[in-house]
């Protein structure tokens, strides 16, 4: 983890700015749709000599406002996802890196982009991947050294034992029970 983010809440601010922009655009769209919808209704009523009482006019205004709200809400969702799509793709890359690490693929590194909390997360995943790879490499080196040490010790222990020759005990010593005393003299 080489870089430190100077602003710890940069991602939150980016998301908040995206929401604010989307909300502003959708509010303007809502007001515009409401104005245009009301103008269309007024024009239609004027050209077709339709008179609406106050209750019907309010009901029509509510319907136009409802339609404008639904269209604006859909535009908000679409605009937010369009503006935030790059961050979501980066989150998916980080998740893929975590899954690769979880499956033991320590060579997979997440591309580091930007300078926010997601960047710090990607750097942490990469650091963990590199440290696990180094740890596994060190483990295999130690296992090889251990195996080499065992082979070397086994060879060193076997070599002096093969040079020791034991003379057979005389038959009289074997029968009398003085085998222990005779045995110490039999080893050269």
PDB file of C-alpha atoms in Angstrom:
ATOM      1  CA  UNK A   1       0.000   0.000   0.000  1.00  0.00           C
ATOM      2  CA  UNK A   2       2.086   2.787  -1.324  1.00  0.00           C
ATOM      3  CA  UNK A   3      -0.300   5.727  -1.577  1.00  0.00           C
ATOM      4  CA  UNK A   4      -2.295   7.359   1.172  1.00  0.00           C
ATOM      5  CA  UNK A   5      -5.457   9.194   0.277  1.00  0.00           C
ATOM      6  CA  UNK A   6      -5.448  12.760   1.636  1.00  0.00           C
ATOM      7  CA  UNK A   7      -9.234  12.793   1.744  1.00  0.00           C
ATOM      8  CA  UNK A   8     -10.590   9.774   3.576  1.00  0.00           C
ATOM      9  CA  UNK A   9     -14.166  10.361   2.415  1.00  0.00           C
ATOM     10  CA  UNK A  10     -13.504  11.129  -1.225  1.00  0.00           C
ATOM     11  CA  UNK A  11     -15.683   8.291  -2.530  1.00  0.00           C
ATOM     12  CA  UNK A  12     -18.565   9.450  -0.359  1.00  0.00           C
ATOM     13  CA  UNK A  13     -18.193  12.953  -1.751  1.00  0.00           C
ATOM     14  CA  UNK A  14     -18.078  11.608  -5.303  1.00  0.00           C
ATOM     15  CA  UNK A  15     -21.270   9.627  -4.727  1.00  0.00           C
ATOM     16  CA  UNK A  16     -22.944  12.623  -3.088  1.00  0.00           C
ATOM     17  CA  UNK A  17     -21.928  14.865  -6.002  1.00  0.00           C
ATOM     18  CA  UNK A  18     -23.292  12.317  -8.469  1.00  0.00           C
ATOM     19  CA  UNK A  19     -26.572  12.145  -6.573  1.00  0.00           C
ATOM     20  CA  UNK A  20     -26.757  15.940  -6.404  1.00  0.00           C
ATOM     21  CA  UNK A  21     -26.168  16.330 -10.139  1.00  0.00           C
ATOM     22  CA  UNK A  22     -28.717  13.637 -10.947  1.00  0.00           C
ATOM     23  CA  UNK A  23     -31.224  15.172  -8.542  1.00  0.00           C
ATOM     24  CA  UNK A  24     -30.734  18.646 -10.019  1.00  0.00           C
ATOM     25  CA  UNK A  25     -31.181  17.408 -13.577  1.00  0.00           C
ATOM     26  CA  UNK A  26     -34.216  15.346 -12.642  1.00  0.00           C
ATOM     27  CA  UNK A  27     -35.781  18.233 -10.692  1.00  0.00           C
ATOM     28  CA  UNK A  28     -35.434  20.456 -13.758  1.00  0.00           C
ATOM     29  CA  UNK A  29     -36.877  17.625 -15.867  1.00  0.00           C
ATOM     30  CA  UNK A  30     -39.787  17.218 -13.433  1.00  0.00           C
ATOM     31  CA  UNK A  31     -40.596  20.935 -13.492  1.00  0.00           C
ATOM     32  CA  UNK A  32     -40.265  21.033 -17.267  1.00  0.00           C
ATOM     33  CA  UNK A  33     -42.480  17.973 -17.747  1.00  0.00           C
ATOM     34  CA  UNK A  34     -45.052  19.406 -15.349  1.00  0.00           C
ATOM     35  CA  UNK A  35     -45.084  22.742 -17.160  1.00  0.00           C
ATOM     36  CA  UNK A  36     -45.235  21.135 -20.610  1.00  0.00           C
ATOM     37  CA  UNK A  37     -47.902  18.661 -19.495  1.00  0.00           C
ATOM     38  CA  UNK A  38     -50.043  21.422 -18.044  1.00  0.00           C
ATOM     39  CA  UNK A  39     -49.567  23.522 -21.188  1.00  0.00           C
ATOM     40  CA  UNK A  40     -50.620  20.589 -23.386  1.00  0.00           C
ATOM     41  CA  UNK A  41     -53.735  20.048 -21.270  1.00  0.00           C
ATOM     42  CA  UNK A  42     -54.601  23.767 -21.353  1.00  0.00           C
ATOM     43  CA  UNK A  43     -54.063  23.930 -25.108  1.00  0.00           C
ATOM     44  CA  UNK A  44     -56.175  20.855 -25.686  1.00  0.00           C
ATOM     45  CA  UNK A  45     -58.990  22.200 -23.513  1.00  0.00           C
ATOM     46  CA  UNK A  46     -58.825  25.619 -25.205  1.00  0.00           C
ATOM     47  CA  UNK A  47     -58.885  24.317 -28.795  1.00  0.00           C
ATOM     48  CA  UNK A  48     -61.616  21.761 -28.118  1.00  0.00           C
ATOM     49  CA  UNK A  49     -63.745  24.037 -25.951  1.00  0.00           C
ATOM     50  CA  UNK A  50     -63.519  21.730 -22.947  1.00  0.00           C
ATOM     51  CA  UNK A  51     -64.269  23.284 -19.604  1.00  0.00           C
ATOM     52  CA  UNK A  52     -62.930  21.589 -16.454  1.00  0.00           C
ATOM     53  CA  UNK A  53     -64.153  22.386 -12.997  1.00  0.00           C
ATOM     54  CA  UNK A  54     -61.684  22.907 -10.175  1.00  0.00           C
ATOM     55  CA  UNK A  55     -61.822  19.274  -8.965  1.00  0.00           C
ATOM     56  CA  UNK A  56     -61.183  17.856 -12.456  1.00  0.00           C
ATOM     57  CA  UNK A  57     -58.400  20.387 -13.014  1.00  0.00           C
ATOM     58  CA  UNK A  58     -56.673  19.382  -9.748  1.00  0.00           C
ATOM     59  CA  UNK A  59     -57.064  15.720 -10.615  1.00  0.00           C
ATOM     60  CA  UNK A  60     -55.524  16.357 -14.028  1.00  0.00           C
ATOM     61  CA  UNK A  61     -52.691  18.366 -12.465  1.00  0.00           C
ATOM     62  CA  UNK A  62     -51.991  15.501 -10.048  1.00  0.00           C
ATOM     63  CA  UNK A  63     -51.963  13.013 -12.918  1.00  0.00           C
ATOM     64  CA  UNK A  64     -49.536  15.176 -14.918  1.00  0.00           C
ATOM     65  CA  UNK A  65     -47.374  15.609 -11.796  1.00  0.00           C
ATOM     66  CA  UNK A  66     -47.423  11.850 -11.160  1.00  0.00           C
ATOM     67  CA  UNK A  67     -46.381  11.059 -14.723  1.00  0.00           C
ATOM     68  CA  UNK A  68     -43.658  13.714 -14.541  1.00  0.00           C
ATOM     69  CA  UNK A  69     -42.451  12.247 -11.229  1.00  0.00           C
ATOM     70  CA  UNK A  70     -42.264   8.688 -12.579  1.00  0.00           C
ATOM     71  CA  UNK A  71     -40.391   9.819 -15.692  1.00  0.00           C
ATOM     72  CA  UNK A  72     -38.038  11.927 -13.562  1.00  0.00           C
ATOM     73  CA  UNK A  73     -37.424   9.074 -11.121  1.00  0.00           C
ATOM     74  CA  UNK A  74     -36.566   6.715 -13.976  1.00  0.00           C
ATOM     75  CA  UNK A  75     -34.260   9.350 -15.453  1.00  0.00           C
ATOM     76  CA  UNK A  76     -32.643   9.810 -12.036  1.00  0.00           C
ATOM     77  CA  UNK A  77     -31.945   6.087 -11.746  1.00  0.00           C
ATOM     78  CA  UNK A  78     -30.634   5.900 -15.308  1.00  0.00           C
ATOM     79  CA  UNK A  79     -28.465   9.004 -14.943  1.00  0.00           C
ATOM     80  CA  UNK A  80     -27.054   7.840 -11.603  1.00  0.00           C
ATOM     81  CA  UNK A  81     -26.159   4.428 -12.974  1.00  0.00           C
ATOM     82  CA  UNK A  82     -24.676   5.990 -16.115  1.00  0.00           C
ATOM     83  CA  UNK A  83     -22.548   8.419 -14.101  1.00  0.00           C
ATOM     84  CA  UNK A  84     -21.593   5.803 -11.512  1.00  0.00           C
ATOM     85  CA  UNK A  85     -21.018   2.930 -13.967  1.00  0.00           C
ATOM     86  CA  UNK A  86     -17.223   3.375 -13.936  1.00  0.00           C
ATOM     87  CA  UNK A  87     -17.105   3.079 -10.144  1.00  0.00           C
ATOM     88  CA  UNK A  88     -19.345   0.001 -10.238  1.00  0.00           C
ATOM     89  CA  UNK A  89     -17.065  -1.609 -12.841  1.00  0.00           C
ATOM     90  CA  UNK A  90     -14.073  -0.871 -10.602  1.00  0.00           C
ATOM     91  CA  UNK A  91     -15.861  -2.424  -7.626  1.00  0.00           C
ATOM     92  CA  UNK A  92     -16.469  -5.529  -9.758  1.00  0.00           C
ATOM     93  CA  UNK A  93     -12.727  -5.672 -10.599  1.00  0.00           C
ATOM     94  CA  UNK A  94     -11.864  -5.498  -6.905  1.00  0.00           C
ATOM     95  CA  UNK A  95     -14.384  -8.246  -6.126  1.00  0.00           C
ATOM     96  CA  UNK A  96     -12.837 -10.390  -8.871  1.00  0.00           C
ATOM     97  CA  UNK A  97      -9.423  -9.802  -7.293  1.00  0.00           C
ATOM     98  CA  UNK A  98     -10.722 -10.883  -3.898  1.00  0.00           C
ATOM     99  CA  UNK A  99     -12.261 -14.029  -5.418  1.00  0.00           C
ATOM    100  CA  UNK A 100      -8.980 -14.845  -7.189  1.00  0.00           C
ATOM    101  CA  UNK A 101      -7.128 -14.401  -3.904  1.00  0.00           C
ATOM    102  CA  UNK A 102      -9.691 -16.567  -2.136  1.00  0.00           C
ATOM    103  CA  UNK A 103      -9.145 -19.335  -4.700  1.00  0.00           C
ATOM    104  CA  UNK A 104      -5.368 -19.228  -4.221  1.00  0.00           C
ATOM    105  CA  UNK A 105      -4.432 -17.274  -7.349  1.00  0.00           C
ATOM    106  CA  UNK A 106      -1.821 -15.007  -5.808  1.00  0.00           C
ATOM    107  CA  UNK A 107      -0.568 -13.717  -9.170  1.00  0.00           C
ATOM    108  CA  UNK A 108      -3.790 -11.790  -9.857  1.00  0.00           C
ATOM    109  CA  UNK A 109      -3.425  -8.068  -9.166  1.00  0.00           C
ATOM    110  CA  UNK A 110      -6.202  -5.472  -9.212  1.00  0.00           C
ATOM    111  CA  UNK A 111      -5.556  -2.454 -11.408  1.00  0.00           C
ATOM    112  CA  UNK A 112      -5.146   0.627  -9.208  1.00  0.00           C
ATOM    113  CA  UNK A 113      -7.244   3.573 -10.410  1.00  0.00           C
ATOM    114  CA  UNK A 114      -7.974   6.971  -8.889  1.00  0.00           C
ATOM    115  CA  UNK A 115      -7.300   8.102  -5.360  1.00  0.00           C
ATOM    116  CA  UNK A 116     -10.240   7.252  -3.124  1.00  0.00           C
ATOM    117  CA  UNK A 117     -11.333   4.489  -0.781  1.00  0.00           C
ATOM    118  CA  UNK A 118     -11.670   2.021  -3.655  1.00  0.00           C
ATOM    119  CA  UNK A 119      -8.052   2.707  -4.598  1.00  0.00           C
ATOM    120  CA  UNK A 120      -6.994   1.964  -1.036  1.00  0.00           C
ATOM    121  CA  UNK A 121      -9.040  -1.247  -1.137  1.00  0.00           C
ATOM    122  CA  UNK A 122      -7.434  -2.328  -4.429  1.00  0.00           C
ATOM    123  CA  UNK A 123      -3.981  -1.593  -3.006  1.00  0.00           C
ATOM    124  CA  UNK A 124      -4.809  -3.640   0.093  1.00  0.00           C
ATOM    125  CA  UNK A 125      -5.958  -6.595  -2.038  1.00  0.00           C
ATOM    126  CA  UNK A 126      -2.765  -6.349  -4.108  1.00  0.00           C
ATOM    127  CA  UNK A 127      -0.626  -6.141  -0.971  1.00  0.00           C
ATOM    128  CA  UNK A 128      -2.359  -9.196   0.476  1.00  0.00           C
ATOM    129  CA  UNK A 129      -1.897 -11.078  -2.798  1.00  0.00           C
ATOM    130  CA  UNK A 130       1.804 -10.208  -2.980  1.00  0.00           C
ATOM    131  CA  UNK A 131       2.429 -11.066   0.657  1.00  0.00           C
ATOM    132  CA  UNK A 132       0.617 -14.399   0.311  1.00  0.00           C
ATOM    133  CA  UNK A 133       2.647 -15.196  -2.818  1.00  0.00           C
ATOM    134  CA  UNK A 134       5.893 -14.347  -0.982  1.00  0.00           C
ATOM    135  CA  UNK A 135       4.781 -16.389   2.024  1.00  0.00           C
ATOM    136  CA  UNK A 136       4.009 -19.440  -0.130  1.00  0.00           C
ATOM    137  CA  UNK A 137       7.337 -19.042  -1.915  1.00  0.00           C
ATOM    138  CA  UNK A 138       9.169 -18.798   1.429  1.00  0.00           C
ATOM    139  CA  UNK A 139       7.283 -21.865   2.699  1.00  0.00           C
ATOM    140  CA  UNK A 140       8.386 -23.910  -0.308  1.00  0.00           C
ATOM    141  CA  UNK A 141      11.977 -22.709   0.111  1.00  0.00           C
ATOM    142  CA  UNK A 142      11.932 -23.696   3.786  1.00  0.00           C
ATOM    143  CA  UNK A 143      10.429 -27.087   2.935  1.00  0.00           C
ATOM    144  CA  UNK A 144      13.193 -27.667   0.385  1.00  0.00           C
ATOM    145  CA  UNK A 145      15.840 -26.628   2.924  1.00  0.00           C
ATOM    146  CA  UNK A 146      14.300 -28.923   5.520  1.00  0.00           C
ATOM    147  CA  UNK A 147      14.289 -31.821   3.062  1.00  0.00           C
ATOM    148  CA  UNK A 148      17.919 -31.128   2.165  1.00  0.00           C
ATOM    149  CA  UNK A 149      18.858 -30.985   5.864  1.00  0.00           C
ATOM    150  CA  UNK A 150      17.138 -34.303   6.531  1.00  0.00           C
ATOM    151  CA  UNK A 151      18.926 -35.926   3.593  1.00  0.00           C
ATOM    152  CA  UNK A 152      22.255 -34.509   4.734  1.00  0.00           C
ATOM    153  CA  UNK A 153      21.770 -35.612   8.345  1.00  0.00           C
ATOM    154  CA  UNK A 154      20.638 -39.042   7.241  1.00  0.00           C
ATOM    155  CA  UNK A 155      23.737 -39.427   5.103  1.00  0.00           C
ATOM    156  CA  UNK A 156      26.025 -38.136   7.858  1.00  0.00           C
ATOM    157  CA  UNK A 157      24.518 -40.520  10.414  1.00  0.00           C
ATOM    158  CA  UNK A 158      24.626 -43.532   8.088  1.00  0.00           C
ATOM    159  CA  UNK A 159      28.240 -43.057   7.042  1.00  0.00           C
ATOM    160  CA  UNK A 160      29.893 -43.525  10.507  1.00  0.00           C
ATOM    161  CA  UNK A 161      27.582 -46.407  11.397  1.00  0.00           C
ATOM    162  CA  UNK A 162      28.651 -48.415   8.379  1.00  0.00           C
ATOM    163  CA  UNK A 163      32.320 -48.116   9.403  1.00  0.00           C
ATOM    164  CA  UNK A 164      31.663 -49.679  12.813  1.00  0.00           C
ATOM    165  CA  UNK A 165      32.320 -53.411  12.711  1.00  0.00           C
ATOM    166  CA  UNK A 166      31.168 -55.761  15.397  1.00  0.00           C
ATOM    167  CA  UNK A 167      33.009 -59.017  16.073  1.00  0.00           C
ATOM    168  CA  UNK A 168      30.833 -61.926  16.978  1.00  0.00           C
ATOM    169  CA  UNK A 169      30.913 -62.881  20.652  1.00  0.00           C
ATOM    170  CA  UNK A 170      32.684 -66.073  21.540  1.00  0.00           C
ATOM    171  CA  UNK A 171      30.359 -68.958  22.229  1.00  0.00           C
ATOM    172  CA  UNK A 172      31.556 -69.234  25.829  1.00  0.00           C
ATOM    173  CA  UNK A 173      30.678 -65.608  26.560  1.00  0.00           C
ATOM    174  CA  UNK A 174      27.234 -66.051  25.130  1.00  0.00           C
ATOM    175  CA  UNK A 175      26.565 -69.027  27.375  1.00  0.00           C
ATOM    176  CA  UNK A 176      27.960 -67.608  30.589  1.00  0.00           C
ATOM    177  CA  UNK A 177      26.055 -64.333  30.606  1.00  0.00           C
ATOM    178  CA  UNK A 178      29.089 -62.135  30.455  1.00  0.00           C
ATOM    179  CA  UNK A 179      27.938 -60.944  27.079  1.00  0.00           C
ATOM    180  CA  UNK A 180      27.799 -57.297  28.153  1.00  0.00           C
ATOM    181  CA  UNK A 181      31.398 -57.298  29.323  1.00  0.00           C
ATOM    182  CA  UNK A 182      32.522 -59.081  26.186  1.00  0.00           C
ATOM    183  CA  UNK A 183      30.450 -56.812  23.932  1.00  0.00           C
ATOM    184  CA  UNK A 184      32.286 -53.664  25.015  1.00  0.00           C
ATOM    185  CA  UNK A 185      35.531 -55.244  23.934  1.00  0.00           C
ATOM    186  CA  UNK A 186      34.103 -56.556  20.665  1.00  0.00           C
ATOM    187  CA  UNK A 187      33.356 -53.083  19.207  1.00  0.00           C
ATOM    188  CA  UNK A 188      36.348 -51.586  17.476  1.00  0.00           C
TER     189      UNK A 188
END
